[in-house]
Amino acid sequence: MAAPGAMLPLLAQLWELNDANAGVLLFGFFAGTSVGSLGARGSLRITVVCSCALAGTVTLLLGSALHGSAPLWPMALFGLALGICMTSISLQQSRSNAHRRIAELSRLNLVWAAGALASPVFCLHVALGFGTNHVFPAFSACFFLAAVLVLLTGRAGWQAAPTVERTGRTASLRGVLPLLCIIPLATGMESAVGGWLTTYASRSGLLLSGGVGLASLFWAGLLLCRIAYTNRRLAALVAQSLRWNSLLVAVGTAMLWIAKPTPFLFGGAFCLGWGLGSLYPVALALLLNRTEMGNLGFLIAGVGGSCLPLMTGLFSDRAGSIRAGMAFLLLPAAALAIAARIAADTLENHRVSPE
C-alpha cells in the first residue's frame, strides 16, 4: 500500500506526470482498494489466495509497463487485489477476536504499519541499486509466495461469516454516524500523506533519500502508536484516544504545511503518523462491535483513501504548488477532529463498552 507513494517521484519522472495526473494514478490505485473491500465474501482463505495471486500477476504487468504510458488500469487492479486481501484478513481477525477487537485490530494494523515503514526503504534501495523496473517484480514474488503459504495452511482457524449480527441490524445511527465519518477521513489522511509526502519533501529541498526518510518517520509514528495500542489497557481508553489523537493529526498537518526548518518538518510527520495510528483501527473496531454492515466500514475506508490523494494532487496542480495540497489537508484534519470529538462524547454519554 505504501509503495506507490514512495515511488511516486520516480514514477512521475518516468511517465512524465504532472501533479493532477499523479493524483489520478493514486486515485485509481486507492479506488481499486475500495472496490476490492466488497470482494471479501465467502471463504476468506480462498479470497486471500486468489487476491495474492492477482496482485502478483498485476505487479508483473506494472514492472513491464514502466517505460510506456502511465498504466492506470493495472494500478487500479493492483489496488483491487490489495483491497480484497486486506479486507479478508481484517474480517478474519475481527471474527476470531470479537471479545478483544480493538486490541487485535490495532495489532493487525501494527503489522501493516511495519510493512509500510519498510516499503519506502525497500523501494528506494531496489530502484537505485537495480533499476525501478525491478521493484514491482520483487513485490510479485512476495505475493505469489504469500498465496502458496495461505493455500498450504488448510482451513483450520478461518472463521465463517456470522449468521446473526452481534448487536443486530438496528445499530444506533447516532452511535454509528460519527464512526462512518472518522473511518474515511482517517484512511484518506493516511493515504494522502503517505502518497504525497516523499514528493512534498523533495520539492521542499530535501534529497530523495531525505524524502524517503521523512515518509519513513511518518510510518514510524504510525507503527509506534499501534505498538502502544496493542496494550489492552491503553486500547480501552477509547474516548481519550479519539479526542487527543485526532487533535494531534490536525497539529501535525499544520506543522507540515507551515514548516520550513527541517526538524519541524520531521516533527510534523511523526505527529501525524502517531495521531493517525489508532484512529482507523479503533473506529473500525467500534463499528464492527455493532455490525459488519456488509463490509461498509471497509468500503468507505477505501473511498476516503482514494479521494483525498486525488484532491491533494488536483489542488497542488491548480495552484502550481504542492504546499497548496498540504493546505487542503487541513480541512479533512479539522473535520476528523470534530467527528472524533462527537464519537468520544457519544461513547461517554451512553457508556458504551469498548470491547
mmCIF file of C-alpha atoms in Angstrom:
data_model
loop_
_atom_site.group_PDB
_atom_site.id
_atom_site.type_symbol
_atom_site.label_atom_id
_atom_site.label_comp_id
_atom_site.label_asym_id
_atom_site.label_seq_id
_atom_site.Cartn_x
_atom_site.Cartn_y
_atom_site.Cartn_z
ATOM 1 C CA MET A 1 0.000 0.000 0.000
ATOM 2 C CA ALA A 2 2.872 2.393 0.736
ATOM 3 C CA ALA A 3 4.876 1.503 -2.388
ATOM 4 C CA PRO A 4 3.083 3.726 -4.974
ATOM 5 C CA GLY A 5 3.509 6.810 -2.785
ATOM 6 C CA ALA A 6 7.124 6.006 -2.003
ATOM 7 C CA MET A 7 7.902 5.549 -5.703
ATOM 8 C CA LEU A 8 5.770 8.470 -6.927
ATOM 9 C CA PRO A 9 8.679 10.868 -7.673
ATOM 10 C CA LEU A 10 10.417 8.176 -9.743
ATOM 11 C CA LEU A 11 7.216 7.061 -11.489
ATOM 12 C CA ALA A 12 6.165 10.653 -12.209
ATOM 13 C CA GLN A 13 9.526 11.260 -13.877
ATOM 14 C CA LEU A 14 9.324 8.055 -15.941
ATOM 15 C CA TRP A 15 5.753 8.638 -17.069
ATOM 16 C CA GLU A 16 6.043 12.473 -17.270
ATOM 17 C CA LEU A 17 3.137 13.018 -14.871
ATOM 18 C CA ASN A 18 2.080 16.395 -13.532
ATOM 19 C CA ASP A 19 0.514 16.608 -10.070
ATOM 20 C CA ALA A 20 -3.033 16.183 -11.393
ATOM 21 C CA ASN A 21 -2.133 13.053 -13.377
ATOM 22 C CA ALA A 22 -0.189 11.648 -10.439
ATOM 23 C CA GLY A 23 -3.256 12.250 -8.279
ATOM 24 C CA VAL A 24 -5.400 10.373 -10.806
ATOM 25 C CA LEU A 25 -2.958 7.456 -10.698
ATOM 26 C CA LEU A 26 -3.151 7.335 -6.897
ATOM 27 C CA PHE A 27 -6.941 7.675 -7.136
ATOM 28 C CA GLY A 28 -7.117 4.643 -9.419
ATOM 29 C CA PHE A 29 -4.980 2.650 -7.011
ATOM 30 C CA PHE A 30 -6.912 3.552 -3.858
ATOM 31 C CA ALA A 31 -10.291 3.353 -5.621
ATOM 32 C CA GLY A 32 -9.340 -0.203 -6.515
ATOM 33 C CA THR A 33 -8.751 -0.963 -2.834
ATOM 34 C CA SER A 34 -12.189 0.458 -2.005
ATOM 35 C CA VAL A 35 -13.999 -1.675 -4.566
ATOM 36 C CA GLY A 36 -11.902 -4.663 -3.525
ATOM 37 C CA SER A 37 -13.320 -4.476 0.012
ATOM 38 C CA LEU A 38 -16.639 -5.695 -1.407
ATOM 39 C CA GLY A 39 -14.949 -8.851 -2.708
ATOM 40 C CA ALA A 40 -14.162 -10.191 0.776
ATOM 41 C CA ARG A 41 -17.005 -12.725 0.816
ATOM 42 C CA GLY A 42 -17.459 -16.437 1.284
ATOM 43 C CA SER A 43 -14.348 -18.406 2.167
ATOM 44 C CA LEU A 44 -11.881 -15.748 3.323
ATOM 45 C CA ARG A 45 -8.987 -18.172 2.912
ATOM 46 C CA ILE A 46 -9.762 -18.620 -0.790
ATOM 47 C CA THR A 47 -10.206 -14.872 -1.332
ATOM 48 C CA VAL A 48 -6.780 -14.224 0.239
ATOM 49 C CA VAL A 49 -5.160 -16.841 -2.023
ATOM 50 C CA CYS A 50 -6.842 -15.503 -5.172
ATOM 51 C CA SER A 51 -6.184 -11.843 -4.356
ATOM 52 C CA CYS A 52 -2.489 -12.502 -3.646
ATOM 53 C CA ALA A 53 -2.209 -14.352 -6.962
ATOM 54 C CA LEU A 54 -3.916 -11.439 -8.737
ATOM 55 C CA ALA A 55 -1.593 -8.912 -7.054
ATOM 56 C CA GLY A 56 1.435 -10.981 -8.096
ATOM 57 C CA THR A 57 0.261 -11.068 -11.711
ATOM 58 C CA VAL A 58 -0.572 -7.360 -11.885
ATOM 59 C CA THR A 59 2.736 -6.268 -10.348
ATOM 60 C CA LEU A 60 4.498 -8.190 -13.122
ATOM 61 C CA LEU A 61 2.473 -6.150 -15.628
ATOM 62 C CA LEU A 62 3.399 -2.927 -13.843
ATOM 63 C CA GLY A 63 7.059 -3.863 -13.990
ATOM 64 C CA SER A 64 6.851 -4.290 -17.759
ATOM 65 C CA ALA A 65 4.941 -1.004 -18.269
ATOM 66 C CA LEU A 66 7.451 1.345 -16.704
ATOM 67 C CA HIS A 67 8.629 2.834 -19.974
ATOM 68 C CA GLY A 68 5.217 3.289 -21.574
ATOM 69 C CA SER A 69 2.253 5.477 -20.684
ATOM 70 C CA ALA A 70 1.017 5.548 -17.090
ATOM 71 C CA PRO A 71 -0.721 2.161 -16.500
ATOM 72 C CA LEU A 72 -3.884 3.363 -14.750
ATOM 73 C CA TRP A 73 -5.826 0.109 -15.130
ATOM 74 C CA PRO A 74 -3.045 -2.188 -13.878
ATOM 75 C CA MET A 75 -2.565 0.176 -10.925
ATOM 76 C CA ALA A 76 -6.316 0.021 -10.208
ATOM 77 C CA LEU A 77 -6.228 -3.794 -10.428
ATOM 78 C CA PHE A 78 -3.276 -3.786 -8.037
ATOM 79 C CA GLY A 79 -5.392 -1.779 -5.583
ATOM 80 C CA LEU A 80 -8.353 -4.126 -6.151
ATOM 81 C CA ALA A 81 -6.256 -7.155 -5.243
ATOM 82 C CA LEU A 82 -4.870 -5.465 -2.129
ATOM 83 C CA GLY A 83 -8.367 -4.341 -1.090
ATOM 84 C CA ILE A 84 -9.741 -7.886 -1.274
ATOM 85 C CA CYS A 85 -6.751 -9.319 0.570
ATOM 86 C CA MET A 86 -6.581 -6.737 3.366
ATOM 87 C CA THR A 87 -10.335 -6.733 3.995
ATOM 88 C CA SER A 88 -10.435 -10.541 4.125
ATOM 89 C CA ILE A 89 -7.620 -10.613 6.672
ATOM 90 C CA SER A 90 -9.226 -7.852 8.748
ATOM 91 C CA LEU A 91 -12.574 -9.675 8.808
ATOM 92 C CA GLN A 92 -10.836 -12.897 9.775
ATOM 93 C CA GLN A 93 -9.113 -11.214 12.721
ATOM 94 C CA SER A 94 -12.296 -9.391 13.722
ATOM 95 C CA ARG A 95 -14.403 -12.559 13.790
ATOM 96 C CA SER A 96 -11.736 -14.588 15.581
ATOM 97 C CA ASN A 97 -11.209 -11.991 18.339
ATOM 98 C CA ALA A 98 -14.639 -10.468 18.889
ATOM 99 C CA HIS A 99 -14.065 -10.175 22.654
ATOM 100 C CA ARG A 100 -10.896 -8.060 22.264
ATOM 101 C CA ARG A 101 -11.451 -6.469 18.886
ATOM 102 C CA ILE A 102 -9.781 -3.062 19.440
ATOM 103 C CA ALA A 103 -6.503 -4.530 20.684
ATOM 104 C CA GLU A 104 -6.421 -7.202 17.969
ATOM 105 C CA LEU A 105 -7.207 -4.842 15.092
ATOM 106 C CA SER A 106 -4.533 -2.491 16.448
ATOM 107 C CA ARG A 107 -2.113 -5.443 16.433
ATOM 108 C CA LEU A 108 -3.099 -6.316 12.858
ATOM 109 C CA ASN A 109 -2.644 -2.721 11.738
ATOM 110 C CA LEU A 110 0.680 -2.713 13.592
ATOM 111 C CA VAL A 111 1.902 -5.480 11.272
ATOM 112 C CA TRP A 112 0.604 -3.480 8.311
ATOM 113 C CA ALA A 113 2.415 -0.350 9.541
ATOM 114 C CA ALA A 114 5.660 -2.320 9.908
ATOM 115 C CA GLY A 115 5.413 -3.241 6.236
ATOM 116 C CA ALA A 116 4.574 0.352 5.328
ATOM 117 C CA LEU A 117 7.650 1.525 7.240
ATOM 118 C CA ALA A 118 9.923 -0.941 5.442
ATOM 119 C CA SER A 119 8.398 -0.457 1.989
ATOM 120 C CA PRO A 120 9.801 3.028 1.121
ATOM 121 C CA VAL A 121 13.315 1.973 2.135
ATOM 122 C CA PHE A 122 12.954 -1.273 0.177
ATOM 123 C CA CYS A 123 11.682 0.559 -2.924
ATOM 124 C CA LEU A 124 14.471 3.145 -2.796
ATOM 125 C CA HIS A 125 17.279 0.607 -2.447
ATOM 126 C CA VAL A 126 15.942 -1.693 -5.167
ATOM 127 C CA ALA A 127 15.255 1.214 -7.545
ATOM 128 C CA LEU A 128 18.656 2.858 -7.040
ATOM 129 C CA GLY A 129 20.604 -0.397 -6.942
ATOM 130 C CA PHE A 130 18.910 -2.390 -9.719
ATOM 131 C CA GLY A 131 16.562 -0.001 -11.511
ATOM 132 C CA THR A 132 12.934 0.985 -10.997
ATOM 133 C CA ASN A 133 11.748 -1.850 -13.251
ATOM 134 C CA HIS A 134 12.923 -4.404 -10.663
ATOM 135 C CA VAL A 135 10.772 -3.104 -7.785
ATOM 136 C CA PHE A 136 7.415 -4.482 -8.898
ATOM 137 C CA PRO A 137 8.722 -7.982 -9.818
ATOM 138 C CA ALA A 138 10.205 -8.178 -6.305
ATOM 139 C CA PHE A 139 6.755 -7.472 -4.865
ATOM 140 C CA SER A 140 5.278 -10.003 -7.284
ATOM 141 C CA ALA A 141 7.456 -12.763 -5.851
ATOM 142 C CA CYS A 142 6.278 -11.860 -2.332
ATOM 143 C CA PHE A 143 2.617 -12.049 -3.345
ATOM 144 C CA PHE A 144 2.962 -15.419 -5.061
ATOM 145 C CA LEU A 145 4.812 -16.760 -2.005
ATOM 146 C CA ALA A 146 2.020 -15.477 0.263
ATOM 147 C CA ALA A 147 -0.619 -17.181 -1.910
ATOM 148 C CA VAL A 148 1.193 -20.500 -1.660
ATOM 149 C CA LEU A 149 1.662 -20.210 2.113
ATOM 150 C CA VAL A 150 -2.019 -19.434 2.751
ATOM 151 C CA LEU A 151 -3.061 -22.250 0.417
ATOM 152 C CA LEU A 152 -0.949 -24.691 2.421
ATOM 153 C CA THR A 153 -2.263 -23.630 5.829
ATOM 154 C CA GLY A 154 -5.532 -25.538 5.458
ATOM 155 C CA ARG A 155 -8.923 -24.416 6.692
ATOM 156 C CA ALA A 156 -8.287 -24.549 10.452
ATOM 157 C CA GLY A 157 -8.757 -21.206 12.190
ATOM 158 C CA TRP A 158 -10.565 -19.471 9.323
ATOM 159 C CA GLN A 159 -13.908 -18.176 10.619
ATOM 160 C CA ALA A 160 -17.156 -18.232 8.665
ATOM 161 C CA ALA A 161 -19.341 -15.143 8.463
ATOM 162 C CA PRO A 162 -21.637 -14.700 11.491
ATOM 163 C CA THR A 163 -25.210 -15.762 10.819
ATOM 164 C CA VAL A 164 -26.526 -13.030 13.113
ATOM 165 C CA GLU A 165 -25.023 -9.585 13.571
ATOM 166 C CA ARG A 166 -23.540 -9.175 17.002
ATOM 167 C CA THR A 167 -25.922 -6.429 18.055
ATOM 168 C CA GLY A 168 -28.492 -6.906 15.328
ATOM 169 C CA ARG A 169 -29.161 -4.732 12.299
ATOM 170 C CA THR A 170 -30.593 -1.809 14.235
ATOM 171 C CA ALA A 171 -27.347 -0.226 15.424
ATOM 172 C CA SER A 172 -27.933 3.279 16.692
ATOM 173 C CA LEU A 173 -27.422 5.785 13.880
ATOM 174 C CA ARG A 174 -26.281 8.326 16.448
ATOM 175 C CA GLY A 175 -23.505 5.995 17.562
ATOM 176 C CA VAL A 176 -22.552 4.781 14.075
ATOM 177 C CA LEU A 177 -22.590 8.020 12.061
ATOM 178 C CA PRO A 178 -19.507 9.649 13.665
ATOM 179 C CA LEU A 179 -17.602 6.386 13.118
ATOM 180 C CA LEU A 180 -18.647 6.387 9.462
ATOM 181 C CA CYS A 181 -17.069 9.852 9.215
ATOM 182 C CA ILE A 182 -13.879 9.021 11.130
ATOM 183 C CA ILE A 183 -13.032 5.918 9.067
ATOM 184 C CA PRO A 184 -12.798 7.530 5.581
ATOM 185 C CA LEU A 185 -11.192 10.700 6.951
ATOM 186 C CA ALA A 186 -8.509 8.731 8.806
ATOM 187 C CA THR A 187 -7.707 6.439 5.880
ATOM 188 C CA GLY A 188 -7.879 9.372 3.478
ATOM 189 C CA MET A 189 -5.371 11.375 5.502
ATOM 190 C CA GLU A 190 -3.169 8.293 5.807
ATOM 191 C CA SER A 191 -3.228 7.684 2.044
ATOM 192 C CA ALA A 192 -2.815 11.328 1.048
ATOM 193 C CA VAL A 193 0.093 11.996 3.392
ATOM 194 C CA GLY A 194 1.730 8.643 2.681
ATOM 195 C CA GLY A 195 1.264 9.129 -1.057
ATOM 196 C CA TRP A 196 2.497 12.717 -1.339
ATOM 197 C CA LEU A 197 4.964 13.161 1.498
ATOM 198 C CA THR A 198 8.038 11.973 -0.426
ATOM 199 C CA THR A 199 7.197 14.295 -3.324
ATOM 200 C CA TYR A 200 6.464 17.185 -0.938
ATOM 201 C CA ALA A 201 9.797 16.689 0.807
ATOM 202 C CA SER A 202 11.765 16.552 -2.440
ATOM 203 C CA ARG A 203 10.196 19.820 -3.612
ATOM 204 C CA SER A 204 10.929 21.388 -0.241
ATOM 205 C CA GLY A 205 14.647 20.994 -0.858
ATOM 206 C CA LEU A 206 15.353 17.556 0.576
ATOM 207 C CA LEU A 207 17.123 14.902 -1.483
ATOM 208 C CA LEU A 208 15.167 11.786 -2.472
ATOM 209 C CA SER A 209 16.746 9.880 0.421
ATOM 210 C CA GLY A 210 15.641 12.668 2.770
ATOM 211 C CA GLY A 211 12.126 12.494 1.375
ATOM 212 C CA VAL A 212 12.036 8.750 1.925
ATOM 213 C CA GLY A 213 13.351 9.354 5.435
ATOM 214 C CA LEU A 214 10.522 11.813 6.093
ATOM 215 C CA ALA A 215 7.948 9.296 4.844
ATOM 216 C CA SER A 216 9.593 6.595 6.957
ATOM 217 C CA LEU A 217 9.274 8.821 10.031
ATOM 218 C CA PHE A 218 5.554 9.230 9.301
ATOM 219 C CA TRP A 219 5.113 5.446 9.085
ATOM 220 C CA ALA A 220 7.289 5.021 12.187
ATOM 221 C CA GLY A 221 4.910 7.250 14.162
ATOM 222 C CA LEU A 222 2.021 5.137 12.893
ATOM 223 C CA LEU A 223 3.885 1.970 13.840
ATOM 224 C CA LEU A 224 4.812 3.106 17.361
ATOM 225 C CA CYS A 225 1.256 4.236 18.067
ATOM 226 C CA ARG A 226 -0.109 0.857 17.048
ATOM 227 C CA ILE A 227 2.509 -0.896 19.169
ATOM 228 C CA ALA A 228 1.213 1.128 22.121
ATOM 229 C CA TYR A 229 -2.421 0.286 21.369
ATOM 230 C CA THR A 230 -1.830 -3.451 21.353
ATOM 231 C CA ASN A 231 -1.820 -2.995 25.149
ATOM 232 C CA ARG A 232 -5.386 -3.766 26.231
ATOM 233 C CA ARG A 233 -5.405 -1.137 28.989
ATOM 234 C CA LEU A 234 -4.462 1.616 26.577
ATOM 235 C CA ALA A 235 -6.812 0.231 23.921
ATOM 236 C CA ALA A 236 -9.658 0.526 26.441
ATOM 237 C CA LEU A 237 -9.162 4.325 26.662
ATOM 238 C CA VAL A 238 -11.272 4.770 23.558
ATOM 239 C CA ALA A 239 -12.747 8.232 24.124
ATOM 240 C CA GLN A 240 -9.394 9.727 25.114
ATOM 241 C CA SER A 241 -7.740 8.169 22.083
ATOM 242 C CA LEU A 242 -10.328 9.598 19.711
ATOM 243 C CA ARG A 243 -10.047 13.100 21.182
ATOM 244 C CA TRP A 244 -6.313 13.524 21.590
ATOM 245 C CA ASN A 245 -5.025 11.606 18.585
ATOM 246 C CA SER A 246 -7.384 13.404 16.206
ATOM 247 C CA LEU A 247 -6.124 16.704 17.638
ATOM 248 C CA LEU A 248 -2.551 15.518 17.059
ATOM 249 C CA VAL A 249 -3.448 14.864 13.394
ATOM 250 C CA ALA A 250 -4.567 18.477 12.988
ATOM 251 C CA VAL A 251 -1.415 19.779 14.700
ATOM 252 C CA GLY A 252 0.873 17.532 12.613
ATOM 253 C CA THR A 253 -0.815 18.600 9.369
ATOM 254 C CA ALA A 254 -0.381 22.268 10.283
ATOM 255 C CA MET A 255 3.299 21.661 11.111
ATOM 256 C CA LEU A 256 3.886 20.072 7.695
ATOM 257 C CA TRP A 257 2.184 22.963 5.942
ATOM 258 C CA ILE A 258 3.972 25.816 7.708
ATOM 259 C CA ALA A 259 7.305 24.071 8.287
ATOM 260 C CA LYS A 260 10.472 25.489 6.835
ATOM 261 C CA PRO A 261 13.123 24.243 9.287
ATOM 262 C CA THR A 262 13.812 20.563 8.657
ATOM 263 C CA PRO A 263 13.428 19.401 12.307
ATOM 264 C CA PHE A 264 9.962 20.998 12.430
ATOM 265 C CA LEU A 265 9.050 19.229 9.189
ATOM 266 C CA PHE A 266 10.147 15.860 10.550
ATOM 267 C CA GLY A 267 8.305 16.533 13.825
ATOM 268 C CA GLY A 268 5.095 17.195 11.922
ATOM 269 C CA ALA A 269 5.430 13.932 10.000
ATOM 270 C CA PHE A 270 5.914 11.952 13.215
ATOM 271 C CA CYS A 271 2.991 13.671 14.981
ATOM 272 C CA LEU A 272 0.747 12.950 12.017
ATOM 273 C CA GLY A 273 1.757 9.299 11.969
ATOM 274 C CA TRP A 274 1.214 8.872 15.702
ATOM 275 C CA GLY A 275 -2.143 10.661 15.600
ATOM 276 C CA LEU A 276 -3.459 8.555 12.741
ATOM 277 C CA GLY A 277 -2.074 5.330 14.197
ATOM 278 C CA SER A 278 -5.006 4.464 16.438
ATOM 279 C CA LEU A 279 -7.940 6.241 14.788
ATOM 280 C CA TYR A 280 -8.756 3.789 11.992
ATOM 281 C CA PRO A 281 -8.438 0.531 13.996
ATOM 282 C CA VAL A 282 -10.354 1.991 16.960
ATOM 283 C CA ALA A 283 -13.183 3.393 14.831
ATOM 284 C CA LEU A 284 -13.366 0.215 12.737
ATOM 285 C CA ALA A 285 -13.465 -1.991 15.851
ATOM 286 C CA LEU A 286 -16.258 0.113 17.369
ATOM 287 C CA LEU A 287 -18.240 -0.189 14.137
ATOM 288 C CA LEU A 288 -17.684 -3.949 13.911
ATOM 289 C CA ASN A 289 -18.778 -4.263 17.552
ATOM 290 C CA ARG A 290 -22.192 -3.138 16.364
ATOM 291 C CA THR A 291 -22.404 -4.639 12.876
ATOM 292 C CA GLU A 292 -20.332 -5.569 9.801
ATOM 293 C CA MET A 293 -22.917 -3.719 7.678
ATOM 294 C CA GLY A 294 -21.988 -5.648 4.545
ATOM 295 C CA ASN A 295 -18.322 -4.540 4.747
ATOM 296 C CA LEU A 296 -19.459 -0.902 4.689
ATOM 297 C CA GLY A 297 -16.663 0.196 7.013
ATOM 298 C CA PHE A 298 -14.020 -1.191 4.666
ATOM 299 C CA LEU A 299 -15.774 0.281 1.611
ATOM 300 C CA ILE A 300 -15.897 3.824 2.966
ATOM 301 C CA ALA A 301 -12.324 3.469 4.202
ATOM 302 C CA GLY A 302 -11.334 2.914 0.584
ATOM 303 C CA VAL A 303 -13.465 5.851 -0.585
ATOM 304 C CA GLY A 304 -11.591 8.200 1.739
ATOM 305 C CA GLY A 305 -8.292 6.597 0.828
ATOM 306 C CA SER A 306 -8.901 7.169 -2.877
ATOM 307 C CA CYS A 307 -10.469 10.641 -2.862
ATOM 308 C CA LEU A 308 -8.101 12.621 -0.631
ATOM 309 C CA PRO A 309 -4.882 11.739 -2.537
ATOM 310 C CA LEU A 310 -6.639 12.731 -5.784
ATOM 311 C CA MET A 311 -7.904 16.023 -4.366
ATOM 312 C CA THR A 312 -4.458 16.789 -2.939
ATOM 313 C CA GLY A 313 -2.971 16.364 -6.418
ATOM 314 C CA LEU A 314 -5.688 18.479 -8.051
ATOM 315 C CA PHE A 315 -5.226 21.326 -5.561
ATOM 316 C CA SER A 316 -1.454 21.189 -5.992
ATOM 317 C CA ASP A 317 -1.701 21.234 -9.773
ATOM 318 C CA ARG A 318 -4.257 24.060 -9.855
ATOM 319 C CA ALA A 319 -2.210 26.246 -7.514
ATOM 320 C CA GLY A 320 1.124 25.263 -9.034
ATOM 321 C CA SER A 321 2.474 24.354 -5.608
ATOM 322 C CA ILE A 322 2.342 21.168 -3.598
ATOM 323 C CA ARG A 323 2.091 23.293 -0.448
ATOM 324 C CA ALA A 324 -1.438 24.102 -1.573
ATOM 325 C CA GLY A 325 -2.211 20.404 -1.441
ATOM 326 C CA MET A 326 -0.897 20.247 2.112
ATOM 327 C CA ALA A 327 -3.012 23.302 2.978
ATOM 328 C CA PHE A 328 -6.078 21.474 1.620
ATOM 329 C CA LEU A 329 -5.423 18.583 4.020
ATOM 330 C CA LEU A 330 -6.088 20.965 6.924
ATOM 331 C CA LEU A 331 -9.813 20.704 6.075
ATOM 332 C CA PRO A 332 -10.189 16.917 6.464
ATOM 333 C CA ALA A 333 -7.878 17.063 9.504
ATOM 334 C CA ALA A 334 -10.245 19.555 11.173
ATOM 335 C CA ALA A 335 -13.299 17.506 10.168
ATOM 336 C CA LEU A 336 -11.644 14.404 11.620
ATOM 337 C CA ALA A 337 -11.073 16.169 14.955
ATOM 338 C CA ILE A 338 -14.733 17.252 15.098
ATOM 339 C CA ALA A 339 -16.091 13.788 14.220
ATOM 340 C CA ALA A 340 -13.784 12.133 16.741
ATOM 341 C CA ARG A 341 -14.899 14.536 19.477
ATOM 342 C CA ILE A 342 -18.563 13.734 18.744
ATOM 343 C CA ALA A 343 -17.851 9.985 18.779
ATOM 344 C CA ALA A 344 -15.966 10.292 22.086
ATOM 345 C CA ASP A 345 -18.799 12.286 23.687
ATOM 346 C CA THR A 346 -21.332 9.708 22.457
ATOM 347 C CA LEU A 347 -19.313 6.866 23.943
ATOM 348 C CA GLU A 348 -19.054 8.584 27.318
ATOM 349 C CA ASN A 349 -22.680 9.709 27.436
ATOM 350 C CA HIS A 350 -24.002 6.244 26.627
ATOM 351 C CA ARG A 351 -21.250 4.409 28.481
ATOM 352 C CA VAL A 352 -20.658 2.046 25.546
ATOM 353 C CA SER A 353 -18.167 -0.695 26.401
ATOM 354 C CA PRO A 354 -15.179 -0.569 24.016
ATOM 355 C CA GLU A 355 -14.885 -4.363 23.974
#
